[in-house]
Structure formats: C-alpha cells, structure tokens
C-alpha cells in the first residue's frame, strides 16, 4: 500500500472515530430531552370519540326551493363521513325547524334532512347527542313553556321509540346557557329548571336510557366558570350521561400548552365516574392573535357568502395543525372526545343584519356541500386541509378506546397521545411550533409494532404535504413499517407537522 493511501485511510478512520466519540459524548440530559416515552399510564377508558357538529340544512328549502339536499350531495357527504368514521356527532334543532309547522305539532313536515342524518348515524352505530338550541318561555325566561316541553319530549320519544334512532344516547337542551345570547341568558337557575322539567316529562315515556349532556357552557379561554359543573353535579347527578364544555381558544393558548391546563381545571371538578367532552371546539382570533384576526376579517369582507361568524382559516393548512394540537391536548387531559365546529358551511347561516333567511354562511366546515348550488363555486365543495388530520383523529381513536399518556420532552409545541382498542394501537404526534425536532420514540408498554404512518405538513403558503387518494382522503405515507420501540424509533417531527401511526383498520 502506498504511503499516501495509508495516510488517507488512517485519517479517515481517525475522523470516523472522532465523530463516534462526539456522538457518544452527547450529554445524557440532551439525549433524554429527545425521548417520547409511550407509557402504560391510563388517562381514560371507554372513550366516546372525536367527531363534529352536524345538522341544520334548515334553509335549503328557502335557498334552493327543494325539500333537502340532492341525493348526489347526500352521497358525497356520506362518503366523506364514512372515511372520517366519527364515533360521536352532535345534532341540534329547534321546534320550528323540526316538529312545529304553522303552530301545529307535525313530525314529518320539516324532518327530511334530520331523518337522513339519523338514518346514517343509526346505520353506522355513531353515538348522537341530540338537542334543541334553546327553550320556549312565557314572559320571564324561568317560566318554561309547558306546551314546548310536552311537544319536545314527545318528538324525542318519536325519534327513539317510534323511528328507532337508538343512536341517540344523550339530550342537550339549551346551547351555551351561560351566555347572554342563550335562552337562559346566563342564569343557571333557568338552565336547571329546564333540565328538571325535561327529565320529568321524559319519565312519562320509555326513555330511561337517555341521559343529559351538559352544562354545555361556552368557556372560550378561561377556567373561571367551574361552578356550572359543580352545581350541575349537585342538582342533576346521575341524570348526567356526559359533561361538556365549549371551547373557542386563542391560537396562542393552544400552541403554548396553556389550553390543556385550562381543560384540566374542568376535568378535575367532573365526577370521577363521569366522562367529559368538548361539545364544540373551534378557534376564534382576538387581539392576542392580531394578524390572524385581521386576516380573518379581510377574508370575510371579500367573500359574499361569508357571515361575520366565520373562521376563514379553515382554508389554510395550519388550522389542521392547531386543531390536532387542541384535540391531542384534550385527550391528554382526560377528555373523552371532542366535537369540531363544524362539519359543513351549508348547515347554518349567519344572520348578522337580522335577516334570518340570509345566504351568508357560518364558514367553519370541512367543506361547503352547496358550493355550486348556492354560491356558484363548485371548488368550494372540495375538502379543506384540516379534514386531513382531524379525520384521522376521529377514525383511529374509535369509541371504547383506552387512552394512554406519552411522556414528552421539553420541546415547544410537541404533544402526543396513544390509544388501544381490541389489541390494536394508534399513536398521534403533533408539533405546532416552527422548529424541526429530532426525536426518539420509545415504549415501556409496546416492544414493537408494524403500522402504517400518516404524515401532514403545513406549508407557509396555506397548502400542505400529505398523501391523498383520488377522493382527497388521507393515505399512508409509509405502509407496514416496523417500529422497534425497545431500541427506540428515530423520527423527525418537522415544524408545523402531524404524524399518526396505527395498525387499526
């Protein structure tokens, strides 16, 4: 061997040795701060599921002159929700949109869309919380209309015992009663009386298996209304099937992790033997998120079909990251599910000027199923980016799952959780920060796993990177990969990205 070659080889070996020594000398504290540890610490059992607010379509007859959506639109909806496979949905109505027609009780005049949705839910074994937005009263709000109570419960009995919609497990009467926009006008005593009268009327029918969901309060960003839960427990007790709160957090609250801390306050005052869910979740942008607030207002102003009650960021991929972060934080804090506000723009209008027949929509949905028919824009019916991660968090965290903790490194924006159901597993990770992290996924519970990997990466231009099929549904970025948790799985969790591993079907 020539001298030059010998020197080259020796130098190469020396540099290799130095590199190895450098890697091996990485302080343990730094190595440990890269580890995501899948633990066997049970957070919650009998998970209800993640899903969405569905319902409405009440103005379709006014807008289109047809009784309901076209069969093509219903089939498109069903195909998309079939992929999403939500275990849990919320369907709300009111007397005038359901069972009252020209002042007379009528079970069929306005129920075509409602029955379509309930037929679908029953056929797919989806748990439904059903209810009415508010109560009727005479004079003072606490003077509950006895005729309304009688008709409302009569219709509930019709749905469950006559139509056979046993998918309805809970009833949700009075939306956001702590708000001055609700029929309770923020008065707990009004809320309490309505629930008690409703329960008394239900006792006249074979409805013992149906419980209440409540108190359904809107807490937005604060942990200062726990008395609504403690009073509900004291007054309604075993009649509560599910506890729930509505959250519309600031983006910063979620991204810095304070969202989970807020949720834990309400979880702690919920009875240990009861489950709590997010009855609604969406994002509202205030001065704290000033740039997003400005962008949202400008987008609403530039869209002739967007009402003031809209979140135009549903068109942007980062919204999927924020929503995944929020859902994972909720599961980590022991919440048994969350309902996205909402499924479809076409469900509700936004009567900002007092016109309750307006074509201005509440734009919050995964799509607008009436994009072409109402807005003259077929592209508005396309699936929006945030459906990608949310649909996976619905589909692969099925009802009845056990939810377990993953110990996190001290990395800004990183959250993770895992679930087990019938010996199958799902692991979800999100990084809502902009920094990429090199991490190691280890486990004290699962030695190895063969799973599919789904990946979603938000780009700065509003688009995303994520494998999709011809329908726009998420497909695995990698299939049947071997995850050796015993030795550690090296992963790159990019800034503004979401990863899900699963061996569930």
CSV table of C-alpha atoms in Angstrom, one decimal:
chain,number,residue,atom,x,y,z
A,1,UNK,CA,0.0,0.0,0.0
A,2,UNK,CA,1.4,3.4,-0.9
A,3,UNK,CA,2.3,5.8,1.9
A,4,UNK,CA,-0.3,8.4,0.7
A,5,UNK,CA,-3.0,5.8,0.6
A,6,UNK,CA,-2.1,4.6,4.1
A,7,UNK,CA,-2.2,8.2,5.4
A,8,UNK,CA,-5.6,8.7,3.8
A,9,UNK,CA,-7.1,5.5,5.3
A,10,UNK,CA,-5.7,6.3,8.7
A,11,UNK,CA,-7.1,9.8,8.6
A,12,UNK,CA,-10.4,8.5,7.5
A,13,UNK,CA,-10.5,6.1,10.4
A,14,UNK,CA,-9.4,8.8,12.8
A,15,UNK,CA,-12.2,11.2,11.7
A,16,UNK,CA,-14.7,8.4,11.9
A,17,UNK,CA,-13.6,7.6,15.5
A,18,UNK,CA,-13.8,11.3,16.5
A,19,UNK,CA,-17.3,11.5,15.0
A,20,UNK,CA,-18.4,8.4,17.0
A,21,UNK,CA,-16.8,9.8,20.1
A,22,UNK,CA,-18.6,13.1,19.6
A,23,UNK,CA,-22.0,11.3,19.2
A,24,UNK,CA,-21.3,9.1,22.3
A,25,UNK,CA,-20.3,12.1,24.3
A,26,UNK,CA,-23.7,13.8,23.9
A,27,UNK,CA,-24.8,14.6,27.4
A,28,UNK,CA,-27.5,12.3,28.7
A,29,UNK,CA,-29.7,15.2,29.6
A,30,UNK,CA,-29.8,16.2,25.9
A,31,UNK,CA,-30.4,12.6,24.8
A,32,UNK,CA,-33.3,12.3,27.3
A,33,UNK,CA,-34.8,15.5,26.1
A,34,UNK,CA,-35.3,13.9,22.7
A,35,UNK,CA,-37.4,10.9,24.0
A,36,UNK,CA,-41.1,10.5,23.7
A,37,UNK,CA,-41.9,7.6,26.1
A,38,UNK,CA,-45.0,5.6,25.4
A,39,UNK,CA,-46.2,4.7,29.0
A,40,UNK,CA,-48.8,2.4,30.4
A,41,UNK,CA,-50.3,5.2,32.4
A,42,UNK,CA,-54.1,5.1,31.6
A,43,UNK,CA,-55.6,8.5,31.2
A,44,UNK,CA,-59.2,7.5,30.3
A,45,UNK,CA,-61.2,4.5,29.3
A,46,UNK,CA,-64.3,4.0,27.3
A,47,UNK,CA,-63.5,6.9,25.0
A,48,UNK,CA,-66.6,8.4,23.4
A,49,UNK,CA,-64.8,9.6,20.3
A,50,UNK,CA,-63.9,12.7,18.3
A,51,UNK,CA,-66.4,13.9,15.8
A,52,UNK,CA,-68.2,17.1,14.7
A,53,UNK,CA,-71.3,19.2,14.9
A,54,UNK,CA,-73.7,18.1,12.2
A,55,UNK,CA,-77.2,19.1,11.5
A,56,UNK,CA,-79.1,22.1,10.2
A,57,UNK,CA,-79.7,22.3,6.4
A,58,UNK,CA,-82.9,24.0,7.6
A,59,UNK,CA,-82.7,26.8,5.0
A,60,UNK,CA,-82.2,24.5,2.0
A,61,UNK,CA,-85.9,24.8,1.0
A,62,UNK,CA,-85.6,28.6,1.1
A,63,UNK,CA,-82.3,28.8,-0.7
A,64,UNK,CA,-82.9,26.1,-3.3
A,65,UNK,CA,-86.6,25.5,-3.4
A,66,UNK,CA,-86.1,21.8,-2.7
A,67,UNK,CA,-87.1,19.8,0.3
A,68,UNK,CA,-83.5,18.8,1.1
A,69,UNK,CA,-80.0,18.4,-0.4
A,70,UNK,CA,-79.8,16.4,-3.7
A,71,UNK,CA,-79.1,12.7,-3.5
A,72,UNK,CA,-75.7,13.4,-5.1
A,73,UNK,CA,-74.8,15.8,-2.3
A,74,UNK,CA,-76.0,13.4,0.4
A,75,UNK,CA,-74.0,10.6,-1.1
A,76,UNK,CA,-70.9,12.9,-1.3
A,77,UNK,CA,-71.4,13.7,2.4
A,78,UNK,CA,-71.8,10.1,3.4
A,79,UNK,CA,-68.7,9.0,1.5
A,80,UNK,CA,-66.6,11.7,3.3
A,81,UNK,CA,-68.0,10.9,6.7
A,82,UNK,CA,-67.5,7.2,6.1
A,83,UNK,CA,-63.8,7.9,5.7
A,84,UNK,CA,-63.8,10.0,8.8
A,85,UNK,CA,-65.6,7.3,10.7
A,86,UNK,CA,-66.6,9.6,13.6
A,87,UNK,CA,-67.8,7.7,16.7
A,88,UNK,CA,-69.6,10.7,18.0
A,89,UNK,CA,-71.7,13.6,16.5
A,90,UNK,CA,-73.9,16.4,17.8
A,91,UNK,CA,-77.2,17.2,16.0
A,92,UNK,CA,-79.2,20.2,17.2
A,93,UNK,CA,-82.5,21.5,16.1
A,94,UNK,CA,-85.4,23.7,17.4
A,95,UNK,CA,-89.2,23.3,17.5
A,96,UNK,CA,-89.7,25.5,14.4
A,97,UNK,CA,-87.2,23.6,12.3
A,98,UNK,CA,-88.4,20.1,13.4
A,99,UNK,CA,-91.8,19.3,14.8
A,100,UNK,CA,-93.8,22.5,14.7
A,101,UNK,CA,-95.4,23.7,11.4
A,102,UNK,CA,-97.7,26.7,11.4
A,103,UNK,CA,-98.2,26.3,15.1
A,104,UNK,CA,-99.2,22.7,14.9
A,105,UNK,CA,-97.2,19.6,16.0
A,106,UNK,CA,-96.1,17.8,12.9
A,107,UNK,CA,-93.5,15.0,12.8
A,108,UNK,CA,-92.9,14.9,9.1
A,109,UNK,CA,-93.3,18.4,7.6
A,110,UNK,CA,-89.7,19.6,8.3
A,111,UNK,CA,-87.8,16.5,9.2
A,112,UNK,CA,-86.4,15.1,5.8
A,113,UNK,CA,-82.8,16.3,6.5
A,114,UNK,CA,-82.9,15.3,10.1
A,115,UNK,CA,-84.1,11.8,9.4
A,116,UNK,CA,-81.4,11.5,6.6
A,117,UNK,CA,-78.7,12.2,9.2
A,118,UNK,CA,-80.2,10.0,11.9
A,119,UNK,CA,-80.7,7.1,9.4
A,120,UNK,CA,-77.0,7.4,8.6
A,121,UNK,CA,-75.9,7.6,12.2
A,122,UNK,CA,-78.0,4.6,13.2
A,123,UNK,CA,-76.7,2.5,10.3
A,124,UNK,CA,-73.0,3.3,11.2
A,125,UNK,CA,-73.5,2.9,15.0
A,126,UNK,CA,-72.5,6.5,15.7
A,127,UNK,CA,-73.4,7.9,19.1
A,128,UNK,CA,-75.5,11.0,18.8
A,129,UNK,CA,-76.1,13.8,21.3
A,130,UNK,CA,-79.4,15.4,20.1
A,131,UNK,CA,-81.0,18.5,21.4
A,132,UNK,CA,-82.5,21.9,21.0
A,133,UNK,CA,-80.7,25.2,20.8
A,134,UNK,CA,-83.0,26.8,23.4
A,135,UNK,CA,-86.2,26.6,25.3
A,136,UNK,CA,-89.6,28.4,24.9
A,137,UNK,CA,-90.8,30.5,27.8
A,138,UNK,CA,-93.7,32.9,28.6
A,139,UNK,CA,-92.8,36.2,30.0
A,140,UNK,CA,-89.8,35.5,32.2
A,141,UNK,CA,-87.3,33.1,31.0
A,142,UNK,CA,-87.7,30.9,34.0
A,143,UNK,CA,-91.4,30.5,33.1
A,144,UNK,CA,-90.8,27.5,30.8
A,145,UNK,CA,-93.4,26.8,28.2
A,146,UNK,CA,-95.3,23.7,29.2
A,147,UNK,CA,-96.5,23.1,25.7
A,148,UNK,CA,-93.0,23.3,24.4
A,149,UNK,CA,-91.8,20.8,27.0
A,150,UNK,CA,-94.6,18.4,26.1
A,151,UNK,CA,-94.0,18.6,22.3
A,152,UNK,CA,-90.2,18.5,22.5
A,153,UNK,CA,-90.2,15.3,24.6
A,154,UNK,CA,-93.0,13.8,22.5
A,155,UNK,CA,-90.8,14.3,19.5
A,156,UNK,CA,-87.8,12.9,21.2
A,157,UNK,CA,-89.8,9.8,22.0
A,158,UNK,CA,-90.9,9.6,18.4
A,159,UNK,CA,-87.3,9.7,17.3
A,160,UNK,CA,-86.1,7.0,19.7
A,161,UNK,CA,-89.0,4.6,20.3
A,162,UNK,CA,-91.0,5.1,17.1
A,163,UNK,CA,-88.4,5.8,14.5
A,164,UNK,CA,-85.8,3.5,16.2
A,165,UNK,CA,-83.0,6.0,16.5
A,166,UNK,CA,-81.4,4.3,19.4
A,167,UNK,CA,-78.1,6.0,18.4
A,168,UNK,CA,-79.3,9.0,20.4
A,169,UNK,CA,-77.7,8.5,23.8
A,170,UNK,CA,-77.9,11.9,25.4
A,171,UNK,CA,-80.0,15.1,25.0
A,172,UNK,CA,-78.5,18.6,25.1
A,173,UNK,CA,-81.1,21.2,25.9
A,174,UNK,CA,-80.1,24.9,25.8
A,175,UNK,CA,-76.9,25.7,23.9
A,176,UNK,CA,-74.3,27.6,25.9
A,177,UNK,CA,-76.7,28.6,28.8
A,178,UNK,CA,-74.0,30.7,30.5
A,179,UNK,CA,-74.1,33.2,27.6
A,180,UNK,CA,-76.3,36.3,27.2
A,181,UNK,CA,-77.1,35.0,23.7
A,182,UNK,CA,-78.8,31.9,25.0
A,183,UNK,CA,-82.4,31.4,26.1
A,184,UNK,CA,-81.1,31.0,29.7
A,185,UNK,CA,-79.3,34.4,29.4
A,186,UNK,CA,-76.5,33.2,31.7
A,187,UNK,CA,-78.9,32.3,34.5
A,188,UNK,CA,-78.0,28.9,36.0
A,189,UNK,CA,-81.4,28.6,37.7
A,190,UNK,CA,-83.2,28.9,34.3
A,191,UNK,CA,-80.9,26.1,32.9
A,192,UNK,CA,-81.6,23.9,35.9
A,193,UNK,CA,-85.3,24.3,35.8
A,194,UNK,CA,-85.4,23.4,32.1
A,195,UNK,CA,-83.4,20.3,32.7
A,196,UNK,CA,-85.6,19.2,35.6
A,197,UNK,CA,-88.8,19.8,33.7
A,198,UNK,CA,-87.4,17.9,30.7
A,199,UNK,CA,-86.5,15.0,32.8
A,200,UNK,CA,-89.9,14.9,34.4
A,201,UNK,CA,-91.6,14.9,31.0
A,202,UNK,CA,-89.2,12.1,29.8
A,203,UNK,CA,-90.3,10.0,32.7
A,204,UNK,CA,-93.7,9.7,31.1
A,205,UNK,CA,-92.1,7.7,28.2
A,206,UNK,CA,-89.7,4.7,27.9
A,207,UNK,CA,-86.7,7.0,27.8
A,208,UNK,CA,-84.8,5.9,30.9
A,209,UNK,CA,-81.7,5.0,28.9
A,210,UNK,CA,-81.4,8.5,27.6
A,211,UNK,CA,-79.3,10.9,29.8
A,212,UNK,CA,-78.5,14.6,29.7
A,213,UNK,CA,-75.4,16.2,28.2
A,214,UNK,CA,-74.4,19.4,29.8
A,215,UNK,CA,-73.9,22.0,31.1
A,216,UNK,CA,-72.8,22.9,27.6
A,217,UNK,CA,-71.2,26.2,28.7
A,218,UNK,CA,-69.0,28.3,26.5
A,219,UNK,CA,-65.7,28.8,28.3
A,220,UNK,CA,-63.7,30.1,25.4
A,221,UNK,CA,-60.3,30.7,27.0
A,222,UNK,CA,-60.9,30.8,30.8
A,223,UNK,CA,-61.1,28.4,33.7
A,224,UNK,CA,-63.4,30.7,35.8
A,225,UNK,CA,-66.9,29.0,35.4
A,226,UNK,CA,-66.4,25.7,37.2
A,227,UNK,CA,-69.5,26.4,39.3
A,228,UNK,CA,-71.7,25.5,36.4
A,229,UNK,CA,-70.2,21.9,36.6
A,230,UNK,CA,-70.3,21.6,40.3
A,231,UNK,CA,-73.9,22.9,40.5
A,232,UNK,CA,-74.9,20.5,37.7
A,233,UNK,CA,-73.4,17.6,39.6
A,234,UNK,CA,-75.2,18.7,42.8
A,235,UNK,CA,-78.6,19.2,41.2
A,236,UNK,CA,-78.7,16.7,38.3
A,237,UNK,CA,-76.3,14.0,39.5
A,238,UNK,CA,-77.0,10.6,37.9
A,239,UNK,CA,-79.1,12.1,35.2
A,240,UNK,CA,-75.9,13.3,33.5
A,241,UNK,CA,-74.7,11.0,30.8
A,242,UNK,CA,-71.9,13.3,29.6
A,243,UNK,CA,-70.5,16.5,30.9
A,244,UNK,CA,-69.4,19.0,28.3
A,245,UNK,CA,-68.0,22.5,27.7
A,246,UNK,CA,-67.5,24.6,24.5
A,247,UNK,CA,-64.1,26.0,23.7
A,248,UNK,CA,-63.0,28.6,21.2
A,249,UNK,CA,-59.4,29.2,22.2
A,250,UNK,CA,-56.9,31.7,21.0
A,251,UNK,CA,-54.2,30.2,18.9
A,252,UNK,CA,-51.5,31.2,21.3
A,253,UNK,CA,-53.3,29.4,24.2
A,254,UNK,CA,-53.2,26.1,22.3
A,255,UNK,CA,-49.7,26.5,21.0
A,256,UNK,CA,-48.1,27.3,24.3
A,257,UNK,CA,-49.8,24.4,26.1
A,258,UNK,CA,-52.0,26.5,28.4
A,259,UNK,CA,-55.1,25.1,26.7
A,260,UNK,CA,-54.5,21.7,28.4
A,261,UNK,CA,-54.0,23.4,31.7
A,262,UNK,CA,-57.4,25.2,31.3
A,263,UNK,CA,-59.1,22.0,30.4
A,264,UNK,CA,-57.7,20.2,33.4
A,265,UNK,CA,-59.5,22.6,35.7
A,266,UNK,CA,-62.9,21.5,34.4
A,267,UNK,CA,-61.9,17.8,34.3
A,268,UNK,CA,-61.0,17.9,38.0
A,269,UNK,CA,-64.4,19.1,39.0
A,270,UNK,CA,-66.2,16.5,36.9
A,271,UNK,CA,-67.1,13.4,38.9
A,272,UNK,CA,-64.5,10.7,38.6
A,273,UNK,CA,-67.1,8.2,37.4
A,274,UNK,CA,-68.4,10.5,34.6
A,275,UNK,CA,-66.9,11.5,31.2
A,276,UNK,CA,-66.5,15.0,29.9
A,277,UNK,CA,-66.2,16.0,26.2
A,278,UNK,CA,-65.7,19.2,24.3
A,279,UNK,CA,-69.2,19.8,22.9
A,280,UNK,CA,-67.9,22.3,20.5
A,281,UNK,CA,-64.3,23.3,19.5
A,282,UNK,CA,-63.1,25.9,17.0
A,283,UNK,CA,-60.7,28.8,17.0
A,284,UNK,CA,-61.6,32.5,17.4
A,285,UNK,CA,-59.0,35.2,16.8
A,286,UNK,CA,-58.8,38.2,19.1
A,287,UNK,CA,-56.3,40.9,19.6
A,288,UNK,CA,-53.9,38.3,21.1
A,289,UNK,CA,-53.7,36.8,17.6
A,290,UNK,CA,-53.9,40.2,15.9
A,291,UNK,CA,-52.6,39.2,12.5
A,292,UNK,CA,-54.9,36.3,12.2
A,293,UNK,CA,-57.8,38.4,13.4
A,294,UNK,CA,-57.1,41.0,10.7
A,295,UNK,CA,-56.7,38.3,8.0
A,296,UNK,CA,-59.9,36.7,9.0
A,297,UNK,CA,-61.9,39.9,8.9
A,298,UNK,CA,-60.5,40.8,5.5
A,299,UNK,CA,-61.3,37.3,4.1
A,300,UNK,CA,-64.9,37.6,5.4
A,301,UNK,CA,-65.3,41.0,3.8
A,302,UNK,CA,-64.0,39.6,0.4
A,303,UNK,CA,-66.4,36.7,0.4
A,304,UNK,CA,-70.0,37.5,-0.4
A,305,UNK,CA,-71.2,34.2,1.2
A,306,UNK,CA,-69.2,34.5,4.5
A,307,UNK,CA,-71.1,35.8,7.5
A,308,UNK,CA,-69.3,37.5,10.4
A,309,UNK,CA,-69.5,34.3,12.4
A,310,UNK,CA,-66.9,32.6,10.2
A,311,UNK,CA,-63.4,31.3,10.5
A,312,UNK,CA,-61.8,31.7,7.1
A,313,UNK,CA,-58.6,30.0,8.3
A,314,UNK,CA,-60.3,26.6,7.6
A,315,UNK,CA,-58.9,27.1,4.1
A,316,UNK,CA,-55.4,27.1,5.4
A,317,UNK,CA,-53.3,24.1,6.4
A,318,UNK,CA,-52.1,25.5,9.7
A,319,UNK,CA,-55.6,25.2,11.0
A,320,UNK,CA,-55.2,21.4,10.8
A,321,UNK,CA,-52.1,21.6,13.0
A,322,UNK,CA,-53.8,23.8,15.6
A,323,UNK,CA,-56.9,21.6,15.7
A,324,UNK,CA,-54.8,18.4,16.0
A,325,UNK,CA,-52.8,20.1,18.8
A,326,UNK,CA,-56.0,21.0,20.6
A,327,UNK,CA,-57.6,17.6,20.3
A,328,UNK,CA,-54.5,15.8,21.5
A,329,UNK,CA,-54.2,18.1,24.5
A,330,UNK,CA,-57.9,17.4,25.3
A,331,UNK,CA,-57.2,13.6,25.2
A,332,UNK,CA,-54.1,14.0,27.3
A,333,UNK,CA,-56.2,15.8,29.9
A,334,UNK,CA,-58.7,13.0,30.2
A,335,UNK,CA,-61.5,14.3,27.9
A,336,UNK,CA,-63.4,11.5,26.3
A,337,UNK,CA,-63.9,13.2,23.0
A,338,UNK,CA,-64.3,16.5,21.1
A,339,UNK,CA,-66.8,17.8,18.5
A,340,UNK,CA,-65.4,20.0,15.8
A,341,UNK,CA,-67.4,23.1,15.0
A,342,UNK,CA,-68.4,22.2,12.3
A,343,UNK,CA,-69.0,19.7,9.5
A,344,UNK,CA,-70.3,21.8,6.7
A,345,UNK,CA,-70.7,25.5,5.9
A,346,UNK,CA,-74.1,24.8,4.3
A,347,UNK,CA,-75.7,23.8,7.7
A,348,UNK,CA,-76.2,27.2,9.2
A,349,UNK,CA,-76.4,30.8,8.0
A,350,UNK,CA,-75.0,33.9,9.8
A,351,UNK,CA,-77.8,36.5,10.2
A,352,UNK,CA,-75.5,39.4,11.1
A,353,UNK,CA,-78.0,42.0,9.9
A,354,UNK,CA,-81.1,40.3,11.4
A,355,UNK,CA,-82.0,38.6,8.2
A,356,UNK,CA,-82.6,35.0,9.2
A,357,UNK,CA,-83.1,33.9,5.6
A,358,UNK,CA,-79.7,35.3,4.5
A,359,UNK,CA,-77.4,33.3,2.2
A,360,UNK,CA,-74.4,34.4,4.3
A,361,UNK,CA,-72.9,31.3,5.8
A,362,UNK,CA,-71.1,30.3,9.0
A,363,UNK,CA,-67.9,29.3,7.3
A,364,UNK,CA,-66.4,26.8,9.7
A,365,UNK,CA,-66.7,23.5,7.8
A,366,UNK,CA,-64.6,20.8,6.3
A,367,UNK,CA,-66.3,21.9,3.0
A,368,UNK,CA,-69.4,23.6,1.7
A,369,UNK,CA,-71.6,20.9,0.2
A,370,UNK,CA,-73.7,23.7,-1.5
A,371,UNK,CA,-70.7,25.4,-3.1
A,372,UNK,CA,-72.1,25.0,-6.6
A,373,UNK,CA,-75.8,25.2,-6.0
A,374,UNK,CA,-75.8,28.2,-3.6
A,375,UNK,CA,-72.5,30.0,-4.2
A,376,UNK,CA,-71.9,29.2,-7.9
A,377,UNK,CA,-68.5,27.8,-7.0
A,378,UNK,CA,-68.0,24.0,-7.3
A,379,UNK,CA,-64.5,24.3,-5.9
A,380,UNK,CA,-65.9,25.3,-2.6
A,381,UNK,CA,-67.3,21.8,-2.2
A,382,UNK,CA,-63.7,20.4,-2.1
A,383,UNK,CA,-62.3,19.0,1.2
A,384,UNK,CA,-60.4,21.6,3.1
A,385,UNK,CA,-56.9,20.9,4.6
A,386,UNK,CA,-57.9,20.5,8.3
A,387,UNK,CA,-60.0,17.5,7.4
A,388,UNK,CA,-56.8,15.5,6.9
A,389,UNK,CA,-55.6,15.3,10.5
A,390,UNK,CA,-59.0,15.6,12.1
A,391,UNK,CA,-60.4,12.8,10.1
A,392,UNK,CA,-57.5,10.6,11.3
A,393,UNK,CA,-58.1,11.6,14.9
A,394,UNK,CA,-61.7,10.5,14.5
A,395,UNK,CA,-61.1,7.3,12.5
A,396,UNK,CA,-58.2,5.9,14.5
A,397,UNK,CA,-59.4,6.8,18.0
A,398,UNK,CA,-62.5,4.7,18.0
A,399,UNK,CA,-65.3,4.5,20.6
A,400,UNK,CA,-64.3,2.4,23.6
A,401,UNK,CA,-60.6,3.0,23.3
A,402,UNK,CA,-58.4,3.3,26.3
A,403,UNK,CA,-56.3,6.5,26.1
A,404,UNK,CA,-52.7,6.4,27.5
A,405,UNK,CA,-50.1,9.0,28.3
A,406,UNK,CA,-46.9,9.6,26.3
A,407,UNK,CA,-44.2,11.4,28.3
A,408,UNK,CA,-43.0,14.4,26.4
A,409,UNK,CA,-39.6,16.0,26.0
A,410,UNK,CA,-39.3,19.7,26.8
A,411,UNK,CA,-39.9,20.8,23.2
A,412,UNK,CA,-42.1,23.7,22.5
A,413,UNK,CA,-45.3,22.7,20.6
A,414,UNK,CA,-44.8,19.0,20.9
A,415,UNK,CA,-47.8,16.9,22.1
A,416,UNK,CA,-48.5,13.2,21.8
A,417,UNK,CA,-51.0,10.5,22.9
A,418,UNK,CA,-51.8,6.9,22.2
A,419,UNK,CA,-54.8,4.6,22.2
A,420,UNK,CA,-55.5,0.9,22.4
A,421,UNK,CA,-58.7,-0.9,21.3
A,422,UNK,CA,-59.0,-4.7,20.9
A,423,UNK,CA,-55.3,-5.2,20.9
A,424,UNK,CA,-54.7,-2.5,18.2
A,425,UNK,CA,-52.9,0.8,18.6
A,426,UNK,CA,-52.8,4.3,17.4
A,427,UNK,CA,-50.1,6.9,18.2
A,428,UNK,CA,-50.6,10.6,17.4
A,429,UNK,CA,-47.9,13.3,17.5
A,430,UNK,CA,-48.1,17.0,16.6
A,431,UNK,CA,-45.6,19.8,16.6
A,432,UNK,CA,-47.3,23.2,16.4
A,433,UNK,CA,-44.0,25.1,16.7
A,434,UNK,CA,-42.0,26.1,13.6
A,435,UNK,CA,-38.8,24.3,14.7
A,436,UNK,CA,-38.0,20.8,13.4
A,437,UNK,CA,-37.1,18.2,16.1
A,438,UNK,CA,-35.1,15.0,16.0
A,439,UNK,CA,-36.8,12.7,18.5
A,440,UNK,CA,-36.8,9.1,19.7
A,441,UNK,CA,-40.0,7.2,20.2
A,442,UNK,CA,-39.6,4.6,23.0
A,443,UNK,CA,-42.1,2.5,24.9
A,444,UNK,CA,-42.5,0.7,28.2
A,445,UNK,CA,-45.7,-0.8,27.0
A,446,UNK,CA,-45.2,-1.9,23.4
A,447,UNK,CA,-41.9,-3.6,22.4
A,448,UNK,CA,-42.6,-3.3,18.6
A,449,UNK,CA,-45.3,-2.5,16.2
A,450,UNK,CA,-46.0,-2.9,12.5
A,451,UNK,CA,-48.0,0.0,11.5
A,452,UNK,CA,-49.0,2.5,8.8
A,453,UNK,CA,-47.7,6.0,9.0
A,454,UNK,CA,-49.7,9.1,8.1
A,455,UNK,CA,-48.0,12.5,7.7
A,456,UNK,CA,-49.3,16.0,7.4
A,457,UNK,CA,-47.1,19.1,7.0
A,458,UNK,CA,-48.4,22.6,6.9
A,459,UNK,CA,-46.7,24.9,4.4
A,460,UNK,CA,-46.4,28.7,4.8
A,461,UNK,CA,-48.5,29.4,1.7
A,462,UNK,CA,-51.5,27.6,3.2
A,463,UNK,CA,-51.1,24.3,1.4
A,464,UNK,CA,-50.0,21.1,2.9
A,465,UNK,CA,-47.9,18.0,2.2
A,466,UNK,CA,-49.8,14.7,2.8
A,467,UNK,CA,-50.5,11.7,0.7
A,468,UNK,CA,-54.1,11.5,-0.6
A,469,UNK,CA,-56.2,9.3,-2.7
A,470,UNK,CA,-58.5,10.3,-5.6
A,471,UNK,CA,-61.2,11.4,-3.2
A,472,UNK,CA,-58.9,13.7,-1.2
A,473,UNK,CA,-58.8,11.3,1.7
A,474,UNK,CA,-55.6,10.7,3.7
A,475,UNK,CA,-53.5,7.7,2.7
A,476,UNK,CA,-50.4,6.4,4.4
A,477,UNK,CA,-47.0,7.9,3.6
A,478,UNK,CA,-45.5,4.6,4.6
A,479,UNK,CA,-47.1,1.2,5.0
A,480,UNK,CA,-46.3,-1.7,7.3
A,481,UNK,CA,-43.3,-0.1,8.8
A,482,UNK,CA,-41.6,-1.9,11.7
A,483,UNK,CA,-41.3,0.2,14.8
A,484,UNK,CA,-38.8,-1.1,17.3
A,485,UNK,CA,-39.7,0.8,20.4
A,486,UNK,CA,-37.4,-1.2,22.6
A,487,UNK,CA,-34.3,0.2,20.9
A,488,UNK,CA,-36.0,3.4,20.0
A,489,UNK,CA,-37.5,4.8,16.8
A,490,UNK,CA,-35.8,7.8,15.4
A,491,UNK,CA,-38.2,10.3,14.0
A,492,UNK,CA,-38.1,13.8,12.6
A,493,UNK,CA,-41.1,15.8,13.8
A,494,UNK,CA,-41.0,18.8,11.5
A,495,UNK,CA,-42.2,22.2,12.5
A,496,UNK,CA,-46.0,22.5,11.8
A,497,UNK,CA,-46.5,18.8,11.3
A,498,UNK,CA,-48.6,15.9,12.4
A,499,UNK,CA,-47.8,12.2,12.4
A,500,UNK,CA,-50.0,9.3,13.2
A,501,UNK,CA,-49.0,5.6,13.4
A,502,UNK,CA,-51.7,2.9,13.5
A,503,UNK,CA,-52.3,-0.8,12.9
A,504,UNK,CA,-56.1,-0.3,13.2
A,505,UNK,CA,-58.2,-0.9,10.2
